[in-house]
CSV table of C-alpha atoms and ligand atoms in Angstrom, one decimal:
chain,number,residue,atom,x,y,z
E,69,MET,CA,-2.8,-2.1,-15.0
E,70,LYS,CA,-6.5,-3.2,-14.2
E,71,ILE,CA,-8.0,-3.2,-10.1
E,72,ASP,CA,-11.2,-4.0,-10.0
E,73,ILE,CA,-12.3,-4.0,-6.1
E,74,LEU,CA,-15.1,-5.6,-4.5
E,75,SER,CA,-16.8,-3.8,-1.9
E,76,ILE,CA,-20.5,-2.9,-0.7
E,77,PHE,CA,-19.3,0.5,-0.3
E,78,PRO,CA,-17.8,1.5,-3.3
E,79,GLU,CA,-17.7,5.4,-2.8
E,80,MET,CA,-15.5,4.6,-0.2
E,81,PHE,CA,-13.1,4.8,-2.9
E,82,THR,CA,-13.5,8.1,-4.2
E,83,PRO,CA,-10.0,9.6,-3.0
E,84,LEU,CA,-8.7,7.1,-5.6
E,85,ASN,CA,-9.7,10.1,-8.4
E,86,GLN,CA,-7.5,12.6,-6.6
E,87,SER,CA,-4.1,13.5,-7.5
E,88,MET,CA,-1.6,11.7,-9.7
E,89,ILE,CA,-4.1,8.3,-9.0
E,90,GLY,CA,-6.9,10.1,-10.6
E,91,LYS,CA,-4.2,11.4,-13.2
E,92,ALA,CA,-3.0,8.1,-14.1
E,93,GLN,CA,-6.2,7.2,-15.1
E,94,GLU,CA,-6.6,10.0,-17.2
E,95,LYS,CA,-3.9,8.8,-19.0
E,96,GLY,CA,-4.7,5.7,-18.9
E,97,LEU,CA,-1.6,3.7,-17.3
E,98,ILE,CA,-4.4,2.3,-14.3
E,99,THR,CA,-7.8,1.5,-14.9
E,100,ILE,CA,-9.7,1.5,-11.6
E,101,GLU,CA,-13.5,-0.6,-11.1
E,102,THR,CA,-16.0,-1.1,-8.3
E,103,HIS,CA,-18.2,-3.6,-8.2
E,104,ASP,CA,-21.0,-4.0,-5.4
E,105,PHE,CA,-21.5,-7.7,-4.4
E,106,ARG,CA,-24.7,-6.7,-2.8
E,107,ASP,CA,-25.8,-6.4,-6.1
E,108,PHE,CA,-25.3,-10.0,-6.5
E,109,ALA,CA,-27.4,-11.3,-3.2
E,110,ASP,CA,-29.4,-13.9,-3.8
E,111,ASN,CA,-32.2,-13.2,-1.3
E,112,LYS,CA,-34.5,-11.0,-1.4
E,113,GLN,CA,-33.4,-8.7,1.4
E,114,ARG,CA,-30.1,-8.2,-0.1
E,115,HIS,CA,-28.3,-9.6,2.7
E,116,VAL,CA,-24.2,-10.0,2.1
E,117,ASP,CA,-23.5,-11.6,6.2
E,118,ASP,CA,-25.0,-14.4,7.9
E,119,MET,CA,-24.6,-15.1,11.4
E,120,PRO,CA,-21.4,-18.1,12.3
E,121,TYR,CA,-22.4,-22.0,12.3
E,122,GLY,CA,-21.4,-23.1,15.6
E,123,GLY,CA,-22.6,-19.4,17.1
E,124,GLY,CA,-20.0,-16.9,18.5
E,125,GLN,CA,-21.0,-13.1,17.8
E,126,GLY,CA,-20.2,-11.5,14.7
E,127,MET,CA,-21.5,-12.0,11.4
E,128,LEU,CA,-19.6,-13.4,8.8
E,129,LEU,CA,-19.4,-12.4,4.5
E,130,MET,CA,-21.4,-15.4,3.4
E,131,PRO,CA,-19.6,-17.3,-0.2
E,132,GLN,CA,-22.4,-16.9,-2.6
E,133,PRO,CA,-22.2,-12.7,-3.3
E,134,ILE,CA,-18.9,-12.8,-3.6
E,135,PHE,CA,-18.4,-16.3,-5.7
E,136,ASP,CA,-20.9,-14.3,-8.2
E,137,CYS,CA,-19.7,-10.9,-8.3
E,138,LEU,CA,-16.2,-12.2,-8.8
E,139,ASP,CA,-17.8,-14.6,-11.7
E,140,ASN,CA,-19.1,-11.7,-13.7
E,141,PHE,CA,-16.2,-10.1,-15.0
E,142,PRO,CA,-12.9,-11.2,-16.6
E,143,HIS,CA,-10.0,-11.7,-13.6
E,144,GLU,CA,-7.7,-14.7,-15.4
E,145,ASN,CA,-4.0,-14.1,-14.2
E,146,ALA,CA,-5.1,-11.8,-12.1
E,147,ARG,CA,-4.1,-11.8,-8.4
E,148,VAL,CA,-6.8,-12.1,-6.0
E,149,ILE,CA,-6.1,-10.0,-2.5
E,150,LEU,CA,-8.9,-10.5,0.3
E,151,LEU,CA,-8.1,-7.7,2.8
E,152,ASP,CA,-7.6,-9.4,6.1
E,153,PRO,CA,-5.9,-9.1,9.7
E,154,ALA,CA,-4.8,-11.9,10.0
E,155,GLY,CA,-2.9,-11.9,6.4
E,156,GLU,CA,0.8,-11.5,5.3
E,157,THR,CA,1.6,-7.5,6.5
E,158,PHE,CA,2.0,-5.3,3.4
E,159,SER,CA,5.5,-4.3,2.9
E,160,GLN,CA,7.2,-1.9,0.3
E,161,GLN,CA,8.7,-4.9,-1.0
E,162,LYS,CA,5.0,-6.6,-1.7
E,163,ALA,CA,3.7,-3.0,-3.2
E,164,LYS,CA,6.9,-3.5,-5.6
E,165,GLU,CA,5.6,-7.1,-6.5
E,166,LEU,CA,2.4,-6.1,-6.8
E,167,SER,CA,2.7,-2.7,-8.9
E,168,THR,CA,4.2,-5.4,-12.2
E,169,GLU,CA,0.7,-7.3,-12.5
E,170,ASN,CA,-1.4,-6.3,-15.1
E,171,GLN,CA,-4.7,-7.0,-13.0
E,172,LEU,CA,-5.1,-7.3,-9.4
E,173,VAL,CA,-8.8,-7.9,-7.8
E,174,PHE,CA,-9.6,-6.4,-4.0
E,175,ILE,CA,-12.2,-8.4,-1.8
E,176,CYS,CA,-13.1,-6.1,1.0
E,177,GLY,CA,-14.5,-7.4,3.8
E,178,HIS,CA,-17.0,-5.9,6.8
E,179,TYR,CA,-18.2,-7.1,10.2
E,180,GLU,CA,-16.1,-10.2,11.7
E,181,GLY,CA,-15.1,-11.6,8.6
E,182,PHE,CA,-15.3,-14.1,5.9
E,183,ASP,CA,-16.8,-17.7,5.2
E,184,GLU,CA,-13.6,-19.5,4.6
E,185,ARG,CA,-14.6,-21.0,1.5
E,186,ILE,CA,-14.2,-17.5,-0.4
E,187,LYS,CA,-10.4,-17.5,0.7
E,188,THR,CA,-10.7,-20.6,-2.5
E,189,LEU,CA,-10.9,-17.6,-4.8
E,190,VAL,CA,-7.3,-15.5,-3.4
E,191,THR,CA,-4.1,-15.7,-4.0
E,192,ASP,CA,-3.5,-13.2,-1.4
E,193,GLU,CA,-4.3,-13.4,2.0
E,194,ILE,CA,-3.1,-9.3,2.8
E,195,SER,CA,-3.1,-7.0,6.2
E,196,LEU,CA,-2.2,-3.1,5.9
E,197,GLY,CA,-1.2,-3.6,9.7
E,198,ASP,CA,-2.0,-5.6,13.5
E,199,TYR,CA,-5.1,-3.6,13.8
E,200,VAL,CA,-8.3,-4.8,13.0
E,201,LEU,CA,-11.1,-2.1,11.3
E,202,THR,CA,-14.3,-1.4,10.6
E,203,GLY,CA,-14.0,-2.9,6.9
E,204,GLY,CA,-11.4,-3.7,4.3
E,205,GLU,CA,-11.8,-0.4,2.2
E,206,ALA,CA,-9.7,1.7,4.3
E,207,ALA,CA,-7.2,-0.8,4.0
E,208,ALA,CA,-7.2,-1.3,-0.2
E,209,VAL,CA,-7.3,2.4,-0.1
E,210,VAL,CA,-3.9,2.7,1.3
E,211,MET,CA,-2.7,0.0,-0.7
E,212,ILE,CA,-3.7,0.4,-4.0
E,213,ASP,CA,-1.8,4.0,-3.5
E,214,ALA,CA,1.2,2.5,-2.2
E,215,ILE,CA,1.7,0.1,-5.4
E,216,THR,CA,0.4,2.6,-8.3
E,217,ARG,CA,2.7,5.1,-7.2
E,218,LEU,CA,5.6,2.7,-8.6
E,219,ILE,CA,4.0,1.9,-11.7
E,220,PRO,CA,6.0,3.7,-14.3
E,221,GLY,CA,4.9,7.0,-15.3
E,222,VAL,CA,2.4,7.6,-12.3
E,223,LEU,CA,4.4,9.6,-10.1
E,224,GLY,CA,5.6,11.9,-13.4
E,225,LYS,CA,9.5,13.2,-14.0
E,226,GLU,CA,8.9,15.6,-11.1
E,227,ALA,CA,8.8,12.6,-8.3
E,228,SER,CA,10.3,9.5,-7.9
E,229,HIS,CA,10.6,6.6,-6.2
E,230,GLU,CA,14.2,5.7,-6.1
E,231,ASP,CA,15.3,7.2,-2.9
E,232,ASP,CA,11.7,6.5,-0.8
E,233,SER,CA,12.4,5.9,2.7
E,234,PHE,CA,12.3,1.7,2.5
E,235,SER,CA,12.7,1.5,-1.4
E,236,SER,CA,16.7,1.9,-0.8
E,237,GLY,CA,16.3,-0.2,2.0
E,238,LEU,CA,17.2,2.9,4.9
E,239,LEU,CA,14.9,5.5,6.1
E,240,GLU,CA,15.1,8.8,3.8
E,241,TYR,CA,17.2,11.4,4.9
E,242,PRO,CA,16.3,14.5,6.1
E,243,GLN,CA,15.1,16.8,3.3
E,244,TYR,CA,14.9,20.7,3.0
E,245,THR,CA,13.4,23.4,0.7
E,246,ARG,CA,12.7,27.1,0.3
E,247,PRO,CA,13.3,29.6,2.6
E,248,GLU,CA,17.2,28.6,3.7
E,249,ASP,CA,16.3,30.3,7.2
E,250,PHE,CA,12.5,29.6,8.5
E,251,ARG,CA,12.1,31.3,11.6
E,252,GLY,CA,15.8,31.1,12.7
E,253,LEU,CA,16.0,26.9,12.0
E,254,LYS,CA,18.4,26.6,9.5
E,255,VAL,CA,18.5,24.5,6.4
E,256,PRO,CA,22.4,22.5,6.5
E,257,ASP,CA,25.1,24.3,5.1
E,258,VAL,CA,25.8,21.1,3.0
E,259,LEU,CA,23.4,21.1,1.2
E,260,LEU,CA,23.7,24.5,0.2
E,261,SER,CA,27.3,24.1,-1.1
E,262,GLY,CA,26.8,22.4,-4.6
E,263,HIS,CA,29.5,20.0,-3.6
E,264,HIS,CA,27.8,16.9,-4.8
E,265,GLU,CA,29.8,14.2,-3.4
E,266,ASN,CA,29.6,15.9,0.5
E,267,ILE,CA,25.6,15.8,0.1
E,268,ARG,CA,25.6,12.5,-1.0
E,269,LYS,CA,28.1,11.4,1.9
E,270,TRP,CA,25.7,13.8,4.2
E,271,ARG,CA,22.6,12.1,3.1
E,272,LEU,CA,23.5,8.6,3.5
E,273,LYS,CA,25.2,9.5,7.0
E,274,GLU,CA,21.5,11.4,7.7
E,275,SER,CA,20.0,8.0,6.4
E,276,LEU,CA,21.9,5.5,8.4
E,277,LYS,CA,21.5,7.4,11.6
E,278,LYS,CA,17.7,7.7,11.2
E,279,THR,CA,17.2,4.0,10.4
E,280,MET,CA,19.9,2.8,13.2
E,281,GLU,CA,17.7,5.3,15.5
E,282,ARG,CA,14.6,4.4,14.4
E,283,ARG,CA,14.4,0.7,12.5
E,284,PRO,CA,17.4,-1.1,13.3
E,285,ASP,CA,15.8,-3.8,11.9
E,286,LEU,CA,16.1,-3.0,8.2
E,287,LEU,CA,19.9,-2.9,8.9
E,288,GLU,CA,19.1,-6.5,8.8
E,289,THR,CA,18.6,-6.6,5.5
E,290,TYR,CA,20.4,-3.7,4.1
E,291,SER,CA,23.8,-4.9,2.7
E,292,LEU,CA,26.1,-2.3,4.5
E,293,THR,CA,28.9,-0.7,2.3
E,294,GLN,CA,32.3,-0.5,3.9
E,295,GLU,CA,31.9,3.3,3.2
E,296,ALA,CA,28.4,3.1,5.0
E,297,ARG,CA,30.3,1.1,7.6
E,298,ASP,CA,32.7,4.0,8.1
E,299,LEU,CA,30.1,6.4,8.3
E,300,LEU,CA,28.2,4.5,10.9
E,301,LYS,CA,31.4,4.7,13.0
E,302,HIS,CA,31.8,8.3,13.5
W,215,LIG,C1,-11.5,-9.5,9.4
W,215,LIG,C2,-12.1,-8.2,10.8
W,215,LIG,C3,-11.6,-10.6,10.1
W,215,LIG,C4,-12.5,-8.8,11.7
W,215,LIG,C5,-11.9,-8.3,9.4
W,215,LIG,C6,-11.8,-10.2,11.5
W,215,LIG,C7,-8.2,-5.3,7.8
W,215,LIG,C8,-6.7,-5.5,8.1
W,215,LIG,C9,-9.1,-5.4,8.3
W,215,LIG,C10,-13.0,-5.9,8.4
W,215,LIG,C11,-12.3,-7.1,8.4
W,215,LIG,C12,-11.7,-5.6,8.9
W,215,LIG,N1,-8.3,-5.8,6.4
W,215,LIG,N2,-5.9,-5.0,7.1
W,215,LIG,N3,-6.4,-4.7,9.6
W,215,LIG,N4,-13.0,-11.9,13.2
W,215,LIG,N5,-10.0,-5.9,8.2
W,215,LIG,O1,-8.7,-5.3,10.4
W,215,LIG,O2,-10.7,-12.5,11.7
W,215,LIG,O3,-10.6,-10.5,13.8
W,215,LIG,O4,-7.1,-5.2,5.5
W,215,LIG,S1,-11.6,-11.9,12.4
């Protein structure tokens, strides 16, 4: 996957060179390239924003630097994603959908928003959540993390995303590692039993309980098996 990021703060994306995403780039599974659209501003002061027509607070990103920056690299058939609080709320399902694309382009705005004409370039307007950030960069880092970890080979054999919270449709069950007893806090006996069927049932019940307590909305779209219904009753 090729990921192009339009931002006037390219240094905000260095976290993507660390850890598993950094390794995925070294393995050639993904290529991340940042483009500073300030380099494409056609004014001497290199301004990329201006006051809104009609008055009002704040500054808006001008269309010209964004359009010319986007014209500067191939992006046919790419999903062009505008980070905007007014966009569709990002989700694991959206991450899964975008993880199958060959190229993603992220347009990260600052200040108070975008000239509306920028949206003619865009295939998806996506928000990280119902809050307003100083810029789209932090949101893009989170989305790229969530998307690229789903690309086969990125997580490597030592980790997988099949049982992730949300991927399975339920919140993840409680997990434990060594030691068995840490300051009197013990690992549940079932996990030490080696009885795989009992462990599977315990994990399903714990996922259902946690989901029911914290995110009952997820159960509206989760197709409960008879076993899951029985486990929820007891
Ligand atoms: C855009 C701020 C629009 C305010 C912005 C407005 C997010 C988010 C974000 C910098 C840009 C803000 N990006 N998810 N949430 N005037 N970006 O907040 O429409 O309120 O992705 S405005």
